[in-house]
């Protein structure tokens, strides 16, 4: 079996196809012993790629795009998912989602593996005609801290 280490920017629903391939034995069937590491801080994945510790990284296209033509060559080679599998968890049930219901509310958004959650939510609000400044955000904290805050009664979780 050939060892193949993947350094990931975090644990995310975005990487579900990878998790399923591992769980179903698809990597093993190809002769790969795949393992993952999620370094803290997340940007250590870049060091893992540069120094050869990891063969691949799970992350978005934005980091290679930022470095393009700026002295560091990071080559995206596969798309693992093409949708934003984000979920918004509230305290009351609703028949259908209404973005206007977020106005004046506090949304808790996990950080530590990129800005995509905040960017996606704010873009979705704009597309729904809602000024993103009309919503309050607790952003970029560790998921465990936000879970505890949500369990203690703070905000809506994203």
PDB file of C-alpha atoms in Angstrom, residues 31-151:
ATOM      1  CA  UNK A  31      -3.646   0.733  -3.312  1.00  0.00           C
ATOM      2  CA  UNK A  32      -3.577   3.935  -1.286  1.00  0.00           C
ATOM      3  CA  UNK A  33      -3.275   4.129   2.488  1.00  0.00           C
ATOM      4  CA  UNK A  34      -4.888   7.572   2.889  1.00  0.00           C
ATOM      5  CA  UNK A  35      -4.744   9.429   6.189  1.00  0.00           C
ATOM      6  CA  UNK A  36      -5.535  13.004   7.114  1.00  0.00           C
ATOM      7  CA  UNK A  37      -4.204  15.646   9.429  1.00  0.00           C
ATOM      8  CA  UNK A  38      -5.902  18.936  10.311  1.00  0.00           C
ATOM      9  CA  UNK A  39      -3.141  21.242  11.550  1.00  0.00           C
ATOM     10  CA  UNK A  40      -3.709  24.211  13.809  1.00  0.00           C
ATOM     11  CA  UNK A  41      -3.439  26.873  12.582  1.00  0.00           C
ATOM     12  CA  UNK A  42      -5.001  25.698   9.328  1.00  0.00           C
ATOM     13  CA  UNK A  43      -2.463  27.442   7.106  1.00  0.00           C
ATOM     14  CA  UNK A  44       0.172  24.874   8.103  1.00  0.00           C
ATOM     15  CA  UNK A  45      -1.268  22.836   5.215  1.00  0.00           C
ATOM     16  CA  UNK A  46       0.820  25.096   2.976  1.00  0.00           C
ATOM     17  CA  UNK A  47       3.983  24.079   4.837  1.00  0.00           C
ATOM     18  CA  UNK A  48       2.959  20.412   4.597  1.00  0.00           C
ATOM     19  CA  UNK A  49       2.722  20.746   0.815  1.00  0.00           C
ATOM     20  CA  UNK A  50       5.940  22.739   0.488  1.00  0.00           C
ATOM     21  CA  UNK A  51       8.061  20.405   2.642  1.00  0.00           C
ATOM     22  CA  UNK A  52       6.561  17.177   1.271  1.00  0.00           C
ATOM     23  CA  UNK A  53       4.946  16.085   4.547  1.00  0.00           C
ATOM     24  CA  UNK A  54       1.609  15.776   2.715  1.00  0.00           C
ATOM     25  CA  UNK A  55       0.886  14.698  -0.834  1.00  0.00           C
ATOM     26  CA  UNK A  56      -2.262  16.822  -1.106  1.00  0.00           C
ATOM     27  CA  UNK A  57      -4.306  19.408   0.742  1.00  0.00           C
ATOM     28  CA  UNK A  58      -8.041  19.739   1.128  1.00  0.00           C
ATOM     29  CA  UNK A  59      -8.966  23.381   0.789  1.00  0.00           C
ATOM     30  CA  UNK A  60     -10.576  25.894  -1.468  1.00  0.00           C
ATOM     31  CA  UNK A  61      -9.368  27.513  -4.651  1.00  0.00           C
ATOM     32  CA  UNK A  62      -8.904  30.894  -3.001  1.00  0.00           C
ATOM     33  CA  UNK A  63      -5.413  30.271  -1.521  1.00  0.00           C
ATOM     34  CA  UNK A  64      -3.868  29.091  -4.818  1.00  0.00           C
ATOM     35  CA  UNK A  65      -5.593  32.047  -6.495  1.00  0.00           C
ATOM     36  CA  UNK A  66      -4.113  34.517  -3.997  1.00  0.00           C
ATOM     37  CA  UNK A  67      -0.594  33.233  -4.563  1.00  0.00           C
ATOM     38  CA  UNK A  68      -0.883  32.943  -8.353  1.00  0.00           C
ATOM     39  CA  UNK A  69       2.002  34.909  -9.866  1.00  0.00           C
ATOM     40  CA  UNK A  70       3.242  35.963  -6.419  1.00  0.00           C
ATOM     41  CA  UNK A  71       6.179  33.657  -5.773  1.00  0.00           C
ATOM     42  CA  UNK A  72       4.418  30.510  -4.615  1.00  0.00           C
ATOM     43  CA  UNK A  73       2.962  27.950  -6.976  1.00  0.00           C
ATOM     44  CA  UNK A  74       0.061  25.930  -5.576  1.00  0.00           C
ATOM     45  CA  UNK A  75      -1.621  23.756  -8.188  1.00  0.00           C
ATOM     46  CA  UNK A  76      -5.277  22.765  -7.745  1.00  0.00           C
ATOM     47  CA  UNK A  77      -5.689  19.317  -9.303  1.00  0.00           C
ATOM     48  CA  UNK A  78      -9.150  18.089  -8.353  1.00  0.00           C
ATOM     49  CA  UNK A  79     -12.542  19.441  -7.422  1.00  0.00           C
ATOM     50  CA  UNK A  80     -13.982  17.510  -4.497  1.00  0.00           C
ATOM     51  CA  UNK A  81     -17.306  19.354  -4.320  1.00  0.00           C
ATOM     52  CA  UNK A  82     -19.048  22.013  -6.363  1.00  0.00           C
ATOM     53  CA  UNK A  83     -21.732  23.200  -3.991  1.00  0.00           C
ATOM     54  CA  UNK A  84     -21.673  25.041  -0.679  1.00  0.00           C
ATOM     55  CA  UNK A  85     -23.078  22.470   1.758  1.00  0.00           C
ATOM     56  CA  UNK A  86     -23.675  25.023   4.491  1.00  0.00           C
ATOM     57  CA  UNK A  87     -26.492  24.795   6.993  1.00  0.00           C
ATOM     58  CA  UNK A  88     -28.161  27.431   9.112  1.00  0.00           C
ATOM     59  CA  UNK A  89     -29.444  26.149  12.444  1.00  0.00           C
ATOM     60  CA  UNK A  90     -32.097  28.169  14.245  1.00  0.00           C
ATOM     61  CA  UNK A  91     -34.041  27.899  17.451  1.00  0.00           C
ATOM     62  CA  UNK A  92     -37.544  27.781  15.929  1.00  0.00           C
ATOM     63  CA  UNK A  93     -38.968  25.748  13.079  1.00  0.00           C
ATOM     64  CA  UNK A  94     -40.031  27.388   9.854  1.00  0.00           C
ATOM     65  CA  UNK A  95     -41.957  26.101   6.857  1.00  0.00           C
ATOM     66  CA  UNK A  96     -39.464  27.667   4.458  1.00  0.00           C
ATOM     67  CA  UNK A  97     -36.311  29.700   4.843  1.00  0.00           C
ATOM     68  CA  UNK A  98     -36.773  33.464   4.759  1.00  0.00           C
ATOM     69  CA  UNK A  99     -33.571  35.523   4.724  1.00  0.00           C
ATOM     70  CA  UNK A 100     -35.445  38.508   6.156  1.00  0.00           C
ATOM     71  CA  UNK A 101     -35.885  36.530   9.384  1.00  0.00           C
ATOM     72  CA  UNK A 102     -32.144  37.028  10.045  1.00  0.00           C
ATOM     73  CA  UNK A 103     -32.449  40.830  10.287  1.00  0.00           C
ATOM     74  CA  UNK A 104     -31.561  41.895  13.828  1.00  0.00           C
ATOM     75  CA  UNK A 105     -30.472  38.364  14.783  1.00  0.00           C
ATOM     76  CA  UNK A 106     -26.974  37.156  15.688  1.00  0.00           C
ATOM     77  CA  UNK A 107     -25.411  34.511  13.462  1.00  0.00           C
ATOM     78  CA  UNK A 108     -22.530  32.392  14.777  1.00  0.00           C
ATOM     79  CA  UNK A 109     -20.075  31.501  11.999  1.00  0.00           C
ATOM     80  CA  UNK A 110     -17.233  29.059  12.452  1.00  0.00           C
ATOM     81  CA  UNK A 111     -13.804  30.182  11.398  1.00  0.00           C
ATOM     82  CA  UNK A 112     -10.396  28.518  11.276  1.00  0.00           C
ATOM     83  CA  UNK A 113     -10.691  27.079   7.795  1.00  0.00           C
ATOM     84  CA  UNK A 114     -11.279  30.102   5.665  1.00  0.00           C
ATOM     85  CA  UNK A 115     -13.642  32.978   5.123  1.00  0.00           C
ATOM     86  CA  UNK A 116     -16.109  31.130   2.916  1.00  0.00           C
ATOM     87  CA  UNK A 117     -18.910  30.791   5.490  1.00  0.00           C
ATOM     88  CA  UNK A 118     -19.112  34.549   6.076  1.00  0.00           C
ATOM     89  CA  UNK A 119     -18.691  35.423   2.419  1.00  0.00           C
ATOM     90  CA  UNK A 120     -21.342  32.937   1.343  1.00  0.00           C
ATOM     91  CA  UNK A 121     -23.910  34.061   3.926  1.00  0.00           C
ATOM     92  CA  UNK A 122     -23.408  37.770   3.204  1.00  0.00           C
ATOM     93  CA  UNK A 123     -23.643  37.159  -0.544  1.00  0.00           C
ATOM     94  CA  UNK A 124     -26.848  35.151  -0.030  1.00  0.00           C
ATOM     95  CA  UNK A 125     -28.311  38.000   2.035  1.00  0.00           C
ATOM     96  CA  UNK A 126     -27.459  40.545  -0.691  1.00  0.00           C
ATOM     97  CA  UNK A 127     -29.057  38.336  -3.344  1.00  0.00           C
ATOM     98  CA  UNK A 128     -32.202  38.204  -1.179  1.00  0.00           C
ATOM     99  CA  UNK A 129     -32.250  42.018  -0.978  1.00  0.00           C
ATOM    100  CA  UNK A 130     -31.109  42.098   2.662  1.00  0.00           C
ATOM    101  CA  UNK A 131     -28.327  44.461   3.764  1.00  0.00           C
ATOM    102  CA  UNK A 132     -25.717  42.192   5.441  1.00  0.00           C
ATOM    103  CA  UNK A 133     -25.108  44.983   7.979  1.00  0.00           C
ATOM    104  CA  UNK A 134     -28.634  44.424   9.321  1.00  0.00           C
ATOM    105  CA  UNK A 135     -27.488  41.070  10.756  1.00  0.00           C
ATOM    106  CA  UNK A 136     -25.074  40.657  13.671  1.00  0.00           C
ATOM    107  CA  UNK A 137     -22.170  38.207  13.392  1.00  0.00           C
ATOM    108  CA  UNK A 138     -19.924  36.346  15.775  1.00  0.00           C
ATOM    109  CA  UNK A 139     -17.356  35.143  13.302  1.00  0.00           C
ATOM    110  CA  UNK A 140     -14.095  33.223  12.984  1.00  0.00           C
ATOM    111  CA  UNK A 141     -14.080  31.515  16.359  1.00  0.00           C
ATOM    112  CA  UNK A 142     -13.405  27.827  16.852  1.00  0.00           C
ATOM    113  CA  UNK A 143     -16.388  25.538  16.238  1.00  0.00           C
ATOM    114  CA  UNK A 144     -16.281  24.161  19.793  1.00  0.00           C
ATOM    115  CA  UNK A 145     -16.568  27.639  21.290  1.00  0.00           C
ATOM    116  CA  UNK A 146     -19.480  28.483  19.006  1.00  0.00           C
ATOM    117  CA  UNK A 147     -21.243  25.209  19.850  1.00  0.00           C
ATOM    118  CA  UNK A 148     -21.012  26.053  23.532  1.00  0.00           C
ATOM    119  CA  UNK A 149     -22.310  29.588  22.878  1.00  0.00           C
ATOM    120  CA  UNK A 150     -25.211  28.234  20.818  1.00  0.00           C
ATOM    121  CA  UNK A 151     -26.046  25.610  23.466  1.00  0.00           C
TER     122      UNK A 151
END
